[in-house]
PDB file of C-alpha atoms in Angstrom:
ATOM      1  CA  MET A   1       0.000   0.000   0.000  1.00  0.00           C
ATOM      2  CA  THR A   2       1.353   3.421  -0.913  1.00  0.00           C
ATOM      3  CA  ALA A   3       1.139   6.566   1.140  1.00  0.00           C
ATOM      4  CA  SER A   4      -1.224   8.059  -1.448  1.00  0.00           C
ATOM      5  CA  GLN A   5      -3.764   5.307  -0.710  1.00  0.00           C
ATOM      6  CA  VAL A   6      -3.873   6.187   2.981  1.00  0.00           C
ATOM      7  CA  ILE A   7      -5.867   9.279   3.899  1.00  0.00           C
ATOM      8  CA  LYS A   8      -6.615  11.326   7.004  1.00  0.00           C
ATOM      9  CA  ARG A   9     -10.067  11.626   8.580  1.00  0.00           C
ATOM     10  CA  GLY A  10     -10.866  14.992   6.973  1.00  0.00           C
ATOM     11  CA  GLU A  11     -10.158  13.603   3.518  1.00  0.00           C
ATOM     12  CA  LEU A  12     -12.176  10.464   4.302  1.00  0.00           C
ATOM     13  CA  ALA A  13     -15.088  12.663   5.330  1.00  0.00           C
ATOM     14  CA  ARG A  14     -14.772  14.770   2.188  1.00  0.00           C
ATOM     15  CA  ARG A  15     -14.562  11.796  -0.169  1.00  0.00           C
ATOM     16  CA  SER A  16     -17.423   9.917   1.458  1.00  0.00           C
ATOM     17  CA  GLY A  17     -19.675  12.945   2.018  1.00  0.00           C
ATOM     18  CA  CYS A  18     -19.834  11.953   5.669  1.00  0.00           C
ATOM     19  CA  ASN A  19     -19.423  14.208   8.703  1.00  0.00           C
ATOM     20  CA  LEU A  20     -16.222  13.889  10.753  1.00  0.00           C
ATOM     21  CA  GLU A  21     -18.273  13.277  13.890  1.00  0.00           C
ATOM     22  CA  THR A  22     -20.146  10.454  12.167  1.00  0.00           C
ATOM     23  CA  ILE A  23     -16.858   8.722  11.367  1.00  0.00           C
ATOM     24  CA  ARG A  24     -15.768   9.137  14.988  1.00  0.00           C
ATOM     25  CA  TYR A  25     -19.135   7.763  16.142  1.00  0.00           C
ATOM     26  CA  TYR A  26     -18.788   4.686  13.906  1.00  0.00           C
ATOM     27  CA  GLU A  27     -15.339   4.104  15.421  1.00  0.00           C
ATOM     28  CA  ASN A  28     -16.663   4.510  18.973  1.00  0.00           C
ATOM     29  CA  ILE A  29     -19.450   1.948  18.479  1.00  0.00           C
ATOM     30  CA  GLY A  30     -17.199  -0.521  16.682  1.00  0.00           C
ATOM     31  CA  LEU A  31     -18.510  -0.348  13.120  1.00  0.00           C
ATOM     32  CA  LEU A  32     -15.131   1.044  12.051  1.00  0.00           C
ATOM     33  CA  GLN A  33     -11.930  -0.215  13.608  1.00  0.00           C
ATOM     34  CA  PRO A  34      -9.703   2.423  15.195  1.00  0.00           C
ATOM     35  CA  PRO A  35      -7.292   3.468  12.446  1.00  0.00           C
ATOM     36  CA  GLU A  36      -3.528   3.542  12.673  1.00  0.00           C
ATOM     37  CA  ARG A  37      -1.992   6.857  13.638  1.00  0.00           C
ATOM     38  CA  THR A  38       0.982   8.839  12.526  1.00  0.00           C
ATOM     39  CA  ALA A  39       3.695   9.804  15.014  1.00  0.00           C
ATOM     40  CA  SER A  40       1.905  13.143  15.384  1.00  0.00           C
ATOM     41  CA  GLY A  41      -1.424  11.420  16.141  1.00  0.00           C
ATOM     42  CA  HIS A  42      -3.227  11.842  12.815  1.00  0.00           C
ATOM     43  CA  ARG A  43      -5.547   8.969  11.989  1.00  0.00           C
ATOM     44  CA  LEU A  44      -4.745   7.148   8.768  1.00  0.00           C
ATOM     45  CA  TYR A  45      -7.468   5.325   6.866  1.00  0.00           C
ATOM     46  CA  THR A  46      -6.572   2.527   4.468  1.00  0.00           C
ATOM     47  CA  PRO A  47      -8.497   1.646   1.315  1.00  0.00           C
ATOM     48  CA  GLY A  48     -10.120  -1.157   3.369  1.00  0.00           C
ATOM     49  CA  ASP A  49     -11.292   1.405   5.962  1.00  0.00           C
ATOM     50  CA  GLN A  50     -12.627   3.581   3.163  1.00  0.00           C
ATOM     51  CA  ALA A  51     -14.522   0.660   1.609  1.00  0.00           C
ATOM     52  CA  ARG A  52     -15.959  -0.325   5.008  1.00  0.00           C
ATOM     53  CA  LEU A  53     -17.225   3.223   5.589  1.00  0.00           C
ATOM     54  CA  GLY A  54     -18.841   3.119   2.138  1.00  0.00           C
ATOM     55  CA  PHE A  55     -20.544  -0.166   3.084  1.00  0.00           C
ATOM     56  CA  ILE A  56     -21.843   1.390   6.315  1.00  0.00           C
ATOM     57  CA  LEU A  57     -23.097   4.544   4.589  1.00  0.00           C
ATOM     58  CA  ARG A  58     -24.862   2.573   1.838  1.00  0.00           C
ATOM     59  CA  GLY A  59     -26.385   0.333   4.491  1.00  0.00           C
ATOM     60  CA  ARG A  60     -27.659   3.357   6.404  1.00  0.00           C
ATOM     61  CA  ASP A  61     -29.069   4.785   3.144  1.00  0.00           C
ATOM     62  CA  LEU A  62     -31.002   1.528   2.765  1.00  0.00           C
ATOM     63  CA  GLY A  63     -32.364   1.918   6.273  1.00  0.00           C
ATOM     64  CA  PHE A  64     -30.339  -0.795   8.006  1.00  0.00           C
ATOM     65  CA  SER A  65     -30.061  -0.111  11.729  1.00  0.00           C
ATOM     66  CA  ILE A  66     -26.728   0.053  13.515  1.00  0.00           C
ATOM     67  CA  GLU A  67     -27.414  -3.406  15.008  1.00  0.00           C
ATOM     68  CA  GLU A  68     -28.280  -4.840  11.596  1.00  0.00           C
ATOM     69  CA  LEU A  69     -25.064  -3.404  10.166  1.00  0.00           C
ATOM     70  CA  LYS A  70     -23.092  -4.870  13.071  1.00  0.00           C
ATOM     71  CA  SER A  71     -24.590  -8.265  12.235  1.00  0.00           C
ATOM     72  CA  LEU A  72     -23.771  -7.927   8.536  1.00  0.00           C
ATOM     73  CA  LEU A  73     -20.233  -6.731   9.235  1.00  0.00           C
ATOM     74  CA  SER A  74     -19.748  -9.525  11.756  1.00  0.00           C
ATOM     75  CA  LEU A  75     -20.550 -12.002   9.006  1.00  0.00           C
ATOM     76  CA  VAL A  76     -18.187 -10.237   6.610  1.00  0.00           C
ATOM     77  CA  ASP A  77     -15.405 -10.042   9.214  1.00  0.00           C
ATOM     78  CA  SER A  78     -15.696 -13.758   9.988  1.00  0.00           C
ATOM     79  CA  HIS A  79     -14.957 -14.587   6.320  1.00  0.00           C
ATOM     80  CA  HIS A  80     -17.301 -17.556   6.795  1.00  0.00           C
ATOM     81  CA  TYR A  81     -20.675 -16.306   5.672  1.00  0.00           C
ATOM     82  CA  SER A  82     -23.101 -17.534   3.107  1.00  0.00           C
ATOM     83  CA  CYS A  83     -25.255 -15.523   0.784  1.00  0.00           C
ATOM     84  CA  GLY A  84     -28.225 -17.200   2.473  1.00  0.00           C
ATOM     85  CA  GLU A  85     -27.265 -15.725   5.864  1.00  0.00           C
ATOM     86  CA  VAL A  86     -27.005 -12.264   4.333  1.00  0.00           C
ATOM     87  CA  ARG A  87     -30.309 -12.750   2.530  1.00  0.00           C
ATOM     88  CA  ASP A  88     -32.003 -13.774   5.787  1.00  0.00           C
ATOM     89  CA  LEU A  89     -30.808 -10.584   7.515  1.00  0.00           C
ATOM     90  CA  THR A  90     -31.881  -8.533   4.511  1.00  0.00           C
ATOM     91  CA  ASN A  91     -35.308 -10.189   4.347  1.00  0.00           C
ATOM     92  CA  ASN A  92     -35.848  -9.419   8.047  1.00  0.00           C
ATOM     93  CA  HIS A  93     -35.007  -5.788   7.315  1.00  0.00           C
ATOM     94  CA  LEU A  94     -37.315  -5.816   4.290  1.00  0.00           C
ATOM     95  CA  ALA A  95     -40.183  -7.089   6.452  1.00  0.00           C
ATOM     96  CA  SER A  96     -39.556  -4.218   8.859  1.00  0.00           C
ATOM     97  CA  VAL A  97     -39.553  -1.705   5.985  1.00  0.00           C
ATOM     98  CA  ARG A  98     -42.827  -3.128   4.671  1.00  0.00           C
ATOM     99  CA  ALA A  99     -44.396  -2.854   8.126  1.00  0.00           C
ATOM    100  CA  LYS A 100     -43.313   0.788   8.347  1.00  0.00           C
ATOM    101  CA  ILE A 101     -44.788   1.473   4.913  1.00  0.00           C
ATOM    102  CA  ALA A 102     -48.100  -0.086   6.009  1.00  0.00           C
ATOM    103  CA  ASP A 103     -48.067   2.064   9.172  1.00  0.00           C
ATOM    104  CA  LEU A 104     -47.333   5.193   7.141  1.00  0.00           C
ATOM    105  CA  THR A 105     -50.133   4.335   4.694  1.00  0.00           C
ATOM    106  CA  ARG A 106     -52.593   4.047   7.596  1.00  0.00           C
ATOM    107  CA  LEU A 107     -51.279   7.311   9.021  1.00  0.00           C
ATOM    108  CA  GLU A 108     -51.671   9.063   5.665  1.00  0.00           C
ATOM    109  CA  ARG A 109     -55.230   7.783   5.313  1.00  0.00           C
ATOM    110  CA  THR A 110     -56.174   8.946   8.822  1.00  0.00           C
ATOM    111  CA  LEU A 111     -54.625  12.385   8.379  1.00  0.00           C
ATOM    112  CA  ALA A 112     -56.285  12.854   4.980  1.00  0.00           C
ATOM    113  CA  ASP A 113     -59.661  11.849   6.436  1.00  0.00           C
ATOM    114  CA  VAL A 114     -59.389  14.154   9.456  1.00  0.00           C
ATOM    115  CA  SER A 115     -58.113  17.021   7.323  1.00  0.00           C
ATOM    116  CA  ALA A 116     -60.955  16.571   4.814  1.00  0.00           C
ATOM    117  CA  ARG A 117     -63.505  16.893   7.654  1.00  0.00           C
ATOM    118  CA  CYS A 118     -62.050  20.230   8.689  1.00  0.00           C
ATOM    119  CA  GLU A 119     -63.711  23.205   7.027  1.00  0.00           C
ATOM    120  CA  GLY A 120     -61.076  25.685   8.160  1.00  0.00           C
ATOM    121  CA  GLY A 121     -62.329  29.169   8.788  1.00  0.00           C
ATOM    122  CA  ASP A 122     -62.568  31.143  12.003  1.00  0.00           C
ATOM    123  CA  VAL A 123     -64.752  28.813  14.057  1.00  0.00           C
ATOM    124  CA  PRO A 124     -63.340  27.234  17.226  1.00  0.00           C
ATOM    125  CA  GLU A 125     -64.738  23.768  16.443  1.00  0.00           C
ATOM    126  CA  CYS A 126     -62.077  21.703  14.713  1.00  0.00           C
ATOM    127  CA  PRO A 127     -62.267  17.998  13.851  1.00  0.00           C
ATOM    128  CA  ILE A 128     -58.479  17.754  13.896  1.00  0.00           C
ATOM    129  CA  ILE A 129     -58.286  18.996  17.486  1.00  0.00           C
ATOM    130  CA  ASP A 130     -61.227  16.765  18.431  1.00  0.00           C
ATOM    131  CA  THR A 131     -59.430  13.744  16.959  1.00  0.00           C
ATOM    132  CA  LEU A 132     -56.197  14.570  18.788  1.00  0.00           C
ATOM    133  CA  PHE A 133     -58.169  14.852  22.045  1.00  0.00           C
ATOM    134  CA  GLY A 134     -59.803  11.499  21.334  1.00  0.00           C
ATOM    135  CA  ARG A 135     -63.214  12.871  20.473  1.00  0.00           C
ATOM    136  CA  GLY A 136     -65.056  12.392  17.230  1.00  0.00           C
ATOM    137  CA  PRO A 137     -64.991   9.876  14.348  1.00  0.00           C
ATOM    138  CA  GLY A 138     -61.217   9.651  13.850  1.00  0.00           C
ATOM    139  CA  ALA A 139     -60.418   9.155  17.543  1.00  0.00           C
ATOM    140  CA  ARG A 140     -59.018   5.992  19.059  1.00  0.00           C
ATOM    141  CA  SER A 141     -61.249   4.127  21.448  1.00  0.00           C
TER     142      SER A 141
END
């Protein structure tokens, strides 16, 4: 590995589009291994560190939780994983995403219904407030 392949934290943040504090956080929770340091204390990130950060950031973009990423990286780090194990973790995450979508769809429907019953204007009676207080047709029992 050449010196040009190793970069400092600021450059890693710039290249990845990630905040410096986020990189530090990922180190503190063990998603990223603590990097080697120069004699003056600067952290040096190898191409492997850079690739791992990219994996983490893409995983976060796909909605994987920190714990799910720890599980995936644990499999990768063991060098003894199967595609089936990774698929199982991914399918569990997919089920969670689908459940969230269903919850958001119900939420959207409820908000649209309550909003449609509100005439606006200057009157104090408001179906939205009534619903939030648990009164009226859209309220929980």
